[in-house]
Coordinates of C-alpha atoms and ligand atoms in Angstrom, one line a residue:
Chain N
X1 CA 250.5 369.3 141.1
X2 CA 249.8 368.8 144.7
X3 CA 246.3 369.5 146.0
X4 CA 245.6 373.2 145.4
X5 CA 245.3 375.5 148.4
X6 CA 242.3 377.7 147.8
X7 CA 240.7 380.6 149.7
X8 CA 237.0 381.0 149.1
X9 CA 234.9 384.2 149.6
X10 CA 231.1 384.0 150.0
X11 CA 229.0 387.1 150.5
X12 CA 225.7 386.2 148.7
X13 CA 223.4 386.9 151.6
X14 CA 224.0 387.7 155.3
X15 CA 227.0 385.5 156.1
X16 CA 230.5 386.7 155.3
X17 CA 232.1 383.3 154.7
X18 CA 235.8 382.8 154.3
X19 CA 236.9 379.2 153.7
X20 CA 240.3 377.7 153.1
X21 CA 240.7 374.2 151.7
X22 CA 243.6 372.1 150.4
X23 CA 242.0 370.0 147.7
X24 CA 239.2 368.2 149.6
X25 CA 240.6 368.9 153.0
X26 CA 238.9 371.6 155.0
X27 CA 241.4 373.9 156.8
X28 CA 239.1 376.7 157.9
X29 CA 235.4 377.6 157.7
X30 CA 235.2 381.1 159.1
X31 CA 231.8 382.8 159.2
X32 CA 230.9 386.3 160.3
X33 CA 227.1 386.7 160.4
X34 CA 225.1 389.9 160.3
X35 CA 221.9 388.0 161.3
X36 CA 221.5 390.0 164.5
X37 CA 221.5 393.2 162.6
X38 CA 218.6 392.0 160.5
X39 CA 216.5 390.7 163.5
X40 CA 214.7 394.0 164.1
X41 CA 213.6 394.1 160.4
X42 CA 212.2 390.6 160.4
X43 CA 214.3 389.6 157.4
X44 CA 217.6 390.2 155.6
X45 CA 218.0 393.8 154.5
X46 CA 220.3 393.9 151.5
X47 CA 221.9 397.2 152.3
X48 CA 222.5 396.2 156.0
X49 CA 224.1 392.9 154.7
X50 CA 226.3 394.7 152.2
X51 CA 227.6 397.1 154.9
X52 CA 228.3 394.3 157.3
X53 CA 230.2 392.3 154.6
X54 CA 232.6 395.2 154.0
X55 CA 233.4 395.5 157.6
X56 CA 233.7 391.8 158.2
X57 CA 235.8 390.7 155.3
X58 CA 239.3 391.6 156.3
X59 CA 239.1 390.3 159.9
X60 CA 237.4 387.1 158.6
X61 CA 240.2 386.5 156.1
X62 CA 242.8 387.1 158.8
X63 CA 241.0 384.7 161.2
X64 CA 240.7 382.0 158.5
X65 CA 244.4 382.2 157.6
X66 CA 245.4 381.9 161.3
X67 CA 243.1 378.9 161.8
X68 CA 244.4 377.2 158.6
X69 CA 248.0 378.1 159.6
X70 CA 248.7 379.2 156.1
X71 CA 249.9 382.5 154.6
X72 CA 248.3 384.4 151.8
X73 CA 251.5 383.9 149.8
X74 CA 250.9 380.1 149.9
X75 CA 247.5 380.3 148.1
X76 CA 247.2 378.6 144.7
X77 CA 243.9 380.3 143.9
X78 CA 241.2 382.6 145.2
X79 CA 237.6 381.7 144.7
X80 CA 234.5 383.9 145.0
X81 CA 230.7 383.5 144.6
X82 CA 229.5 385.4 141.5
X83 CA 225.8 384.5 142.1
X84 CA 223.0 383.8 142.7
X85 CA 222.3 386.1 145.7
X86 CA 221.9 389.7 146.7
X87 CA 223.7 391.8 144.0
X88 CA 225.1 394.5 146.4
X89 CA 226.3 391.9 148.8
X90 CA 227.9 389.7 146.1
X91 CA 229.8 392.8 144.8
X92 CA 231.6 393.3 148.1
X93 CA 233.0 389.8 147.9
X94 CA 233.9 390.2 144.2
X95 CA 235.7 393.4 144.9
X96 CA 237.7 391.8 147.7
X97 CA 238.4 388.7 145.7
X98 CA 239.7 390.6 142.7
X99 CA 241.8 392.9 144.9
X100 CA 243.3 389.9 146.6
X101 CA 244.0 387.8 143.5
X102 CA 245.6 390.7 141.6
X103 CA 247.7 391.6 144.7
X104 CA 249.0 388.1 145.1
X105 CA 249.2 387.3 141.4
X106 CA 247.0 384.2 141.9
X107 CA 244.3 382.8 139.6
X108 CA 240.7 383.7 140.5
X109 CA 237.7 381.3 140.2
X110 CA 234.2 382.8 140.1
X111 CA 231.7 380.2 140.9
X112 CA 228.0 379.4 141.5
X113 CA 226.7 379.6 145.0
X114 CA 224.1 376.8 144.6
X115 CA 226.6 374.4 143.2
X116 CA 228.9 375.4 146.1
X117 CA 226.2 374.0 148.4
X118 CA 226.7 370.6 146.7
X119 CA 230.5 370.9 146.9
X120 CA 230.2 371.3 150.7
X121 CA 229.6 367.6 150.8
X122 CA 233.0 366.6 149.5
X123 CA 234.7 368.5 152.3
X124 CA 233.1 366.2 154.9
X125 CA 236.0 364.2 156.4
X126 CA 235.9 360.4 156.7
X127 CA 233.1 360.0 154.3
X128 CA 233.0 358.2 151.0
X129 CA 233.1 360.6 148.0
X130 CA 229.8 361.9 146.7
X131 CA 228.4 359.5 144.2
X132 CA 226.9 360.7 141.0
X133 CA 224.3 361.2 139.8
X134 CA 222.5 362.6 142.9
X135 CA 219.4 364.7 143.5
X136 CA 220.1 367.7 145.6
X137 CA 217.6 369.6 147.7
X138 CA 218.9 373.1 148.8
X139 CA 216.8 374.9 151.3
X140 CA 217.6 378.2 152.9
X141 CA 216.2 381.7 153.6
X142 CA 217.4 382.7 150.1
X143 CA 216.7 379.7 147.9
X144 CA 214.7 376.5 147.6
X145 CA 216.0 374.5 144.7
X146 CA 215.9 370.9 143.5
X147 CA 218.8 369.8 141.4
X148 CA 219.9 366.8 139.4
X149 CA 223.7 366.6 139.7
X150 CA 225.4 364.4 137.2
X151 CA 228.8 365.9 137.7
X152 CA 229.8 368.6 140.2
X153 CA 232.0 370.5 137.9
X154 CA 230.3 370.0 134.5
X155 CA 226.7 368.9 134.7
X156 CA 224.1 370.3 137.1
X157 CA 220.4 370.6 136.1
X158 CA 217.8 372.7 137.8
X159 CA 214.7 370.6 138.2
X160 CA 212.6 373.1 140.1
X161 CA 212.7 376.0 142.6
X162 CA 210.4 378.2 144.6
X163 CA 208.1 380.3 142.6
X164 CA 207.7 382.8 145.4
X165 CA 209.1 382.7 149.0
X166 CA 212.1 380.5 149.9
X167 CA 211.3 378.0 152.6
X168 CA 213.4 379.8 155.1
X169 CA 211.5 383.0 154.4
X170 CA 208.2 381.2 155.1
X171 CA 209.5 380.2 158.5
X172 CA 210.5 383.8 159.2
X173 CA 207.1 385.1 158.1
X174 CA 205.0 382.6 160.0
X175 CA 207.2 383.2 163.1
X176 CA 206.2 386.8 162.8
X177 CA 202.5 386.0 162.5
X178 CA 202.9 383.9 165.7
X179 CA 204.7 386.8 167.4
X180 CA 208.0 385.0 167.4
X181 CA 211.4 386.7 166.7
X182 CA 213.7 386.4 163.7
X183 CA 215.1 384.1 162.5
X184 CA 212.0 382.0 162.4
X185 CA 213.4 378.5 161.8
X186 CA 214.6 377.7 165.3
X187 CA 211.8 379.7 166.8
X188 CA 209.1 377.7 165.0
X189 CA 211.0 374.5 166.0
X190 CA 210.9 375.5 169.6
X191 CA 207.2 376.5 169.5
X192 CA 206.4 373.2 167.7
X193 CA 207.7 371.1 170.5
X194 CA 204.9 369.0 171.8
X195 CA 202.5 370.2 169.1
X196 CA 200.5 367.9 166.8
X197 CA 201.8 368.1 163.2
X198 CA 198.4 366.7 162.0
X199 CA 196.3 369.1 164.1
X200 CA 195.6 371.5 161.2
X201 CA 195.8 370.5 157.5
X202 CA 197.6 373.4 155.9
X203 CA 197.9 373.4 152.1
X204 CA 200.9 371.8 150.3
X205 CA 201.9 374.3 147.6
X206 CA 201.9 373.2 144.0
X207 CA 201.0 369.7 144.9
X208 CA 197.6 369.3 143.3
X209 CA 197.4 367.1 140.2
X210 CA 196.7 370.2 138.1
X211 CA 199.8 372.0 139.5
X212 CA 202.0 369.0 139.2
X213 CA 201.9 369.0 135.4
X214 CA 203.7 372.3 135.1
X215 CA 205.3 372.5 138.5
X216 CA 206.2 369.0 139.4
X217 CA 209.5 370.0 141.1
X218 CA 208.6 373.7 141.9
X219 CA 207.7 375.0 145.4
X220 CA 205.4 377.7 146.6
X221 CA 205.2 378.8 150.2
X222 CA 203.4 382.1 149.9
X223 CA 199.9 380.5 150.0
X224 CA 200.9 378.5 153.0
X225 CA 201.9 381.6 154.9
X226 CA 198.6 383.2 154.1
X227 CA 196.7 380.1 155.1
X228 CA 198.3 380.2 158.5
X229 CA 197.5 383.9 159.0
X230 CA 193.9 383.3 157.9
X231 CA 193.5 380.3 160.2
X232 CA 194.7 382.3 163.2
X233 CA 192.5 385.3 162.3
X234 CA 189.5 383.0 162.1
X235 CA 190.2 381.4 165.4
X236 CA 190.8 384.8 167.1
X237 CA 187.6 386.2 165.6
X238 CA 185.8 383.2 167.1
X239 CA 187.3 383.9 170.5
X240 CA 189.3 380.7 170.6
X241 CA 192.8 380.6 172.1
X242 CA 195.5 380.0 169.5
X243 CA 197.2 376.6 170.0
X244 CA 200.6 377.9 169.1
X245 CA 202.4 374.5 169.3
X246 CA 199.9 372.9 167.0
X247 CA 200.0 375.7 164.5
X248 CA 203.8 375.7 164.5
X249 CA 204.0 371.9 164.2
X250 CA 201.3 371.8 161.5
X251 CA 202.9 374.6 159.5
X252 CA 206.3 373.0 159.7
X253 CA 204.9 369.7 158.7
X254 CA 203.4 371.2 155.5
X255 CA 206.8 372.7 154.6
X256 CA 208.7 369.5 155.3
X257 CA 206.1 367.3 153.6
X258 CA 206.2 369.2 150.3
X259 CA 210.0 369.4 150.3
X260 CA 210.6 365.7 151.0
X261 CA 207.8 364.6 148.7
X262 CA 209.1 366.5 145.7
X263 CA 212.7 365.6 146.4
X264 CA 211.8 361.9 146.5
X265 CA 209.6 362.2 143.5
X266 CA 212.6 363.5 141.6
X267 CA 214.7 360.6 142.8
X268 CA 212.1 358.1 141.6
X269 CA 211.4 359.8 138.3
X270 CA 215.1 360.1 137.5
X271 CA 216.0 356.7 138.8
X272 CA 218.5 358.3 141.2
X273 CA 218.6 356.6 144.6
X274 CA 220.7 359.3 146.2
X275 CA 219.6 362.6 147.9
X276 CA 221.9 365.3 149.1
X277 CA 220.5 368.0 151.5
X278 CA 222.0 371.4 151.8
X279 CA 221.2 375.0 152.9
X280 CA 220.6 376.5 156.3
X281 CA 217.0 375.1 156.7
X282 CA 218.6 371.7 156.9
X283 CA 219.2 372.7 160.5
X284 CA 215.6 371.9 161.1
X285 CA 215.5 368.6 162.8
X286 CA 212.0 367.6 161.7
X287 CA 213.1 368.1 158.0
X288 CA 216.1 365.8 158.5
X289 CA 214.0 363.2 160.4
X290 CA 211.2 363.1 157.8
X291 CA 213.7 363.1 154.9
X292 CA 215.7 360.2 156.4
X293 CA 212.7 358.1 157.3
X294 CA 210.8 358.5 154.0
X295 CA 214.0 358.1 151.9
X296 CA 214.7 354.9 153.7
X297 CA 211.3 353.6 152.8
X298 CA 211.9 354.6 149.2
X299 CA 215.4 353.0 149.1
X300 CA 217.1 356.4 148.7
X301 CA 220.4 357.1 150.5
X302 CA 220.5 360.6 152.1
X303 CA 223.7 362.6 152.6
X304 CA 223.7 365.6 154.9
X305 CA 226.9 367.6 155.4
X306 CA 227.7 369.0 158.8
X307 CA 225.5 372.0 159.6
X308 CA 228.4 374.4 159.5
X309 CA 228.9 373.4 155.9
X310 CA 225.1 373.5 155.1
X311 CA 224.6 377.2 155.9
X312 CA 226.3 379.7 153.5
X313 CA 230.0 379.5 153.9
X314 CA 233.3 380.2 152.0
X315 CA 234.6 376.7 152.4
X316 CA 232.1 375.3 149.9
X317 CA 233.2 378.0 147.4
X318 CA 236.8 377.1 147.9
X319 CA 236.0 373.4 147.7
X320 CA 234.1 373.9 144.4
X321 CA 237.0 375.8 143.0
X322 CA 239.5 373.2 144.1
X323 CA 237.4 370.6 142.2
X324 CA 237.4 372.8 139.1
X325 CA 241.2 373.2 139.3
X326 CA 241.6 369.4 139.8
X327 CA 239.5 368.8 136.7
X328 CA 241.8 371.1 134.7
X329 CA 239.6 374.1 134.4
X330 CA 241.2 377.5 133.6
X331 CA 240.7 380.4 136.0
X332 CA 238.1 383.1 135.4
X333 CA 239.0 386.3 133.7
X334 CA 238.9 389.5 135.8
X335 CA 235.9 390.8 133.9
X336 CA 233.0 389.0 135.7
X337 CA 230.5 390.8 137.9
X338 CA 227.7 389.8 140.3
X339 CA 224.8 387.9 138.8
X340 CA 221.9 387.7 141.2
X341 CA 220.0 385.2 139.1
X342 CA 223.0 383.1 137.9
X343 CA 221.6 379.7 136.6
X344 CA 222.9 376.5 138.1
X345 CA 224.1 375.4 134.7
X346 CA 226.8 378.1 135.0
X347 CA 229.0 376.3 137.6
X348 CA 232.0 378.6 136.8
X349 CA 231.7 382.1 135.5
X350 CA 234.0 383.7 132.8
X351 CA 236.4 380.9 132.3
X352 CA 239.5 382.2 130.4
X353 CA 239.9 381.2 126.8
X354 CA 242.1 378.3 126.1
X355 CA 244.1 380.2 123.6
X356 CA 246.9 382.1 125.2
X357 CA 246.9 384.2 128.4
X358 CA 246.1 381.3 130.6
X359 CA 247.8 380.4 133.8
X360 CA 248.9 377.2 135.3
X361 CA 247.6 376.8 138.8
X362 CA 249.9 375.7 141.5
Chain L
X1 CA 254.6 403.9 146.1
X2 CA 251.0 404.3 147.1
X3 CA 248.1 402.7 145.2
X4 CA 244.9 404.8 145.2
X5 CA 241.5 403.2 144.5
X6 CA 238.2 405.0 144.2
X7 CA 234.8 403.8 143.1
X8 CA 232.7 406.5 144.5
X9 CA 231.7 407.8 141.1
X10 CA 233.5 405.9 138.2
X11 CA 236.1 403.3 138.8
X12 CA 239.6 404.7 139.2
X13 CA 243.0 403.3 140.1
X14 CA 246.3 405.2 140.3
X15 CA 249.8 404.7 141.5
X16 CA 252.2 407.4 142.8
X17 CA 255.8 407.2 143.6
X18 CA 257.6 408.2 146.9
X19 CA 257.9 411.7 145.5
X20 CA 254.2 412.0 144.8
X21 CA 254.6 411.7 141.0
X22 CA 251.9 409.8 139.2
X23 CA 253.4 406.5 137.9
X24 CA 250.2 405.1 136.3
X25 CA 246.6 405.9 136.3
X26 CA 243.6 404.2 134.7
X27 CA 239.8 404.8 135.1
X28 CA 236.5 403.7 133.7
X29 CA 233.8 406.4 133.7
X30 CA 230.2 405.8 134.7
X31 CA 228.5 404.8 137.9
X32 CA 228.0 401.2 136.9
X33 CA 230.3 398.2 136.3
X34 CA 232.7 398.8 139.2
X35 CA 232.7 395.1 140.1
X36 CA 233.5 394.1 136.5
X37 CA 236.2 396.8 136.1
X38 CA 238.2 396.9 139.3
X39 CA 240.3 393.8 138.7
X40 CA 241.5 394.8 135.3
X41 CA 242.2 398.4 136.4
X42 CA 244.4 397.1 139.2
X43 CA 246.2 394.8 136.9
X44 CA 246.8 397.6 134.3
X45 CA 248.2 400.0 136.8
X46 CA 250.6 397.3 138.2
X47 CA 251.7 396.4 134.6
X48 CA 253.0 400.0 134.2
X49 CA 255.5 399.8 137.1
X50 CA 258.7 397.9 137.7
X51 CA 258.4 394.2 138.3
X52 CA 260.3 394.0 141.6
X53 CA 257.9 396.5 143.0
X54 CA 254.6 395.3 141.6
X55 CA 254.9 391.5 141.6
X56 CA 254.8 391.2 145.4
X57 CA 256.1 387.9 146.7
X58 CA 255.1 386.1 143.5
X59 CA 257.3 385.5 140.5
X60 CA 254.4 385.4 138.1
X61 CA 251.2 387.4 137.7
X62 CA 247.9 386.1 136.3
X63 CA 248.4 387.7 132.9
X64 CA 252.2 387.7 132.9
X65 CA 252.0 391.4 132.1
X66 CA 253.0 392.8 135.4
X67 CA 256.3 391.0 135.3
X68 CA 257.3 392.3 131.9
X69 CA 257.5 396.0 132.7
X70 CA 260.8 395.9 134.5
X71 CA 263.2 398.7 134.1
X72 CA 262.7 401.6 136.5
X73 CA 264.3 401.3 139.9
X74 CA 262.5 399.1 142.4
X75 CA 260.3 400.9 144.8
X76 CA 258.1 399.2 147.3
X77 CA 254.4 399.6 147.7
X78 CA 254.0 401.2 151.1
X79 CA 250.3 401.9 151.4
X80 CA 246.9 401.4 149.6
X81 CA 244.7 404.5 149.7
X82 CA 240.9 403.9 149.6
X83 CA 238.4 406.6 148.5
X84 CA 235.7 406.4 151.2
X85 CA 233.0 408.3 149.4
X86 CA 230.5 409.9 149.5
X87 CA 229.1 408.0 146.6
X88 CA 226.4 405.5 145.6
X89 CA 226.9 402.8 148.2
X90 CA 226.9 399.7 146.0
X91 CA 229.7 400.9 143.8
X92 CA 231.6 402.7 146.6
X93 CA 232.0 399.5 148.6
X94 CA 233.6 397.6 145.7
X95 CA 236.7 399.8 145.6
X96 CA 237.1 399.8 149.3
X97 CA 236.8 396.0 149.5
X98 CA 239.3 395.7 146.7
X99 CA 241.7 398.2 148.3
X100 CA 241.6 396.4 151.6
X101 CA 242.1 393.0 150.1
X102 CA 244.9 394.2 147.9
X103 CA 246.6 395.8 150.9
X104 CA 246.2 392.6 152.9
X105 CA 247.8 390.6 150.1
X106 CA 250.9 392.9 150.2
X107 CA 251.0 393.3 153.9
X108 CA 250.7 397.1 153.8
X109 CA 248.3 399.4 155.6
X110 CA 245.1 401.0 154.1
X111 CA 244.7 404.8 154.3
X112 CA 241.1 406.0 154.2
X113 CA 240.6 409.2 152.2
X114 CA 237.4 411.2 151.8
X115 CA 236.9 411.1 148.0
X116 CA 236.0 414.8 147.9
X117 CA 239.5 415.6 149.3
X118 CA 241.0 414.1 146.1
X119 CA 238.7 416.3 143.9
X120 CA 239.6 419.4 146.0
X121 CA 243.3 418.7 145.7
X122 CA 243.0 418.4 141.9
X123 CA 241.2 421.8 141.9
X124 CA 243.8 423.4 144.1
X125 CA 246.7 422.0 142.1
X126 CA 245.0 423.0 138.8
X127 CA 245.9 425.9 136.7
X128 CA 243.8 428.5 138.4
X129 CA 243.4 427.5 142.0
X130 CA 240.5 429.4 143.7
X131 CA 241.6 432.1 146.1
X132 CA 238.4 431.8 148.1
X133 CA 236.4 428.9 149.6
X134 CA 235.0 426.6 147.0
X135 CA 232.6 423.7 147.0
X136 CA 233.1 420.2 145.6
X137 CA 229.7 418.7 144.4
X138 CA 228.9 415.2 143.5
X139 CA 225.7 413.5 142.7
X140 CA 224.3 411.7 145.7
X141 CA 221.2 410.2 143.9
X142 CA 217.7 410.7 145.1
X143 CA 217.8 414.3 143.9
X144 CA 220.4 415.2 146.4
X145 CA 223.9 416.5 146.0
X146 CA 226.9 415.8 148.3
X147 CA 228.7 419.1 149.1
X148 CA 232.0 419.7 150.9
X149 CA 233.4 423.2 151.2
X150 CA 237.2 423.7 151.1
X151 CA 239.6 426.6 151.3
X152 CA 243.2 426.0 150.2
X153 CA 245.4 423.5 151.9
X154 CA 246.4 423.2 155.5
X155 CA 250.0 423.0 156.9
X156 CA 250.2 419.3 155.9
X157 CA 249.2 420.1 152.4
X158 CA 245.8 418.5 152.8
X159 CA 242.7 420.4 151.4
X160 CA 241.3 422.4 154.3
X161 CA 237.7 421.6 155.0
X162 CA 235.5 424.6 155.8
X163 CA 232.2 422.9 155.9
X164 CA 232.1 419.1 156.3
X165 CA 230.3 416.9 153.7
X166 CA 226.5 417.3 153.7
X167 CA 223.6 416.2 151.5
X168 CA 221.7 419.1 149.9
X169 CA 218.5 418.6 148.0
X170 CA 219.3 419.5 144.3
X171 CA 216.6 422.2 144.4
X172 CA 218.3 423.9 147.3
X173 CA 221.8 423.9 146.0
X174 CA 221.7 427.4 144.4
X175 CA 220.2 429.0 147.5
X176 CA 222.5 427.2 150.0
X177 CA 225.8 427.8 148.1
X178 CA 225.0 431.3 146.9
X179 CA 228.0 432.9 145.2
X180 CA 230.4 430.1 146.4
X181 CA 232.4 428.8 143.5
X182 CA 231.4 425.2 142.6
X183 CA 233.1 422.3 141.1
X184 CA 230.7 419.6 140.0
X185 CA 232.7 416.5 139.8
X186 CA 231.9 413.3 137.9
X187 CA 235.1 411.5 138.4
X188 CA 237.7 411.1 141.1
X189 CA 241.3 410.4 140.3
X190 CA 243.0 407.3 141.9
X191 CA 246.3 409.1 141.8
X192 CA 244.8 412.1 143.6
X193 CA 243.4 409.8 146.3
X194 CA 247.0 408.4 146.7
X195 CA 248.5 411.9 146.9
X196 CA 246.1 412.9 149.6
X197 CA 247.0 409.7 151.5
X198 CA 250.7 410.4 151.0
X199 CA 250.3 413.7 152.8
X200 CA 248.2 412.3 155.5
X201 CA 250.7 409.5 156.2
X202 CA 253.6 412.1 156.2
X203 CA 251.7 414.1 158.8
X204 CA 250.6 411.1 160.8
X205 CA 247.0 412.0 160.4
X206 CA 243.8 410.0 160.0
X207 CA 241.4 411.7 157.6
X208 CA 238.3 409.6 158.1
X209 CA 237.2 406.4 159.9
X210 CA 237.1 402.9 158.5
X211 CA 233.4 403.2 157.7
X212 CA 232.5 404.6 154.2
X213 CA 231.0 408.1 154.1
X214 CA 227.5 406.7 153.6
X215 CA 225.7 409.9 154.8
X216 CA 222.4 407.9 154.9
X217 CA 221.2 405.1 157.0
X218 CA 220.3 401.9 155.2
X219 CA 216.8 401.7 153.6
X220 CA 215.0 399.5 156.0
X221 CA 211.8 399.8 157.9
X222 CA 211.1 398.1 161.2
X223 CA 208.0 396.2 160.2
X224 CA 204.6 397.1 161.7
X225 CA 202.2 394.4 163.1
X226 CA 201.2 391.8 160.5
X227 CA 198.5 392.9 158.1
X228 CA 195.1 391.3 158.1
X229 CA 194.8 388.7 155.3
X230 CA 191.3 387.5 155.9
X231 CA 188.2 388.7 154.2
Ligands
ZN401 ZN1 222.9 379.4 150.2

């Protein structure tokens, strides 16, 4: 068959993402974000996100089709995120995906959001295909995960993840402590400009020798957030002015340091000289700088998809489904639901049985 | 044909013909599992109608089943009707999302129908239609009941609303409704949703907006100042 034309629907958090790809070619990456509606609450409110998805979906699909210059009738498959993510938000996308697939009579692929982040890399134009195996570090407001990817469609292993807050959440919470608005990532970045990243030595979570035994690749940012709050309280109690730039820069350095250190440790331990970065927090320039510099020292090649493909989006979901189709995988049944804690080992959900009832794609 | 979808209580899909007759109807009871159920329910309903009408622009369907039920004269799908609640939000949205996407796939408009209207129509079209105002009651969770009061049908054949939908604490239902006849509803018919939509379309009326009948703001608090963490 020719390369499959796939529409992907992603609603796992606060972005309503509709992507259209033809094989590995990106035709549209349309995103409607409800971020502004969450700002006053200081974080993503699941019910607010789910309401916004319902209103945004249809216009987003129409915009994506117009941009890609294709008709729904041309689609070879529909793809949707089954998990992990916010259950109520995921279900809106799943309802829409099933309605669309049955309406059009097209196969449906239910896929894993985290593996989708890895698939974003193959949609990058003019770049050599992703080489396997690779270590992948996915950092956003919803997840902080370290993966060993041996094959995009068949073999992804979770090495570690955050045991409490996601890195993006830590940025949001520390921004609040510093009196900065949501979302915290860009605000902390702005505040950190000119600050000294070594001014205050904030703790690196799960990095002590005793922690490393059990949590070599896991992350923890809750203690860091508390440490920042305590440091500020102490300074205020002592009547000292708060050096906001130094606090922001030092906090950011602690997050970046632990992310990059653990990712490169995984590269070294597994003998994998490749690191793929993904997730919205990759927008943080300091994280990219430190990752690139320290990876170069360690002889590790770093790949970073364009930022529009790093944040949550439907194109990566469509891209992953296109890879599944190309590798001969059957569509999902219509019986799957949302799985808020879907493990990365489940790259596709509810694949149809091989015996009877299957559909040729394309 | 009009396809009716409602997930305000259970999961229900129905299809009616131009004349309002029910062509197919399927449902799954229970207030969970809407996301899992909705796709198969849509497929089952389509499988029960003529191929020319149901298969859209495609020659094959995912299961092959929709294409095999040819026979009756071709009739085009003209609208998709979506039950807009009230109902538990998480489930309610799934049917609306599916209805909208299905309509988009077929290039037909969506008709938004208050779910209680479908229940009221079923009561009115039942064997002993009430001669006086009556109340449709559905569980709204959190010890509240969603109540809409109807009296007969209006000139367009649509159940006539006497008191718009409100949330009443369960403990107050007896006192508030008094002697009013009540119908406590635990399922909404997809075909009834479609029948209400058919009458609304014929009369050129809009029954409710595009936002679901949430009746409650989202659970979210604007955070207070950061708590002290120090000793
Ligand atoms: Zn993500």
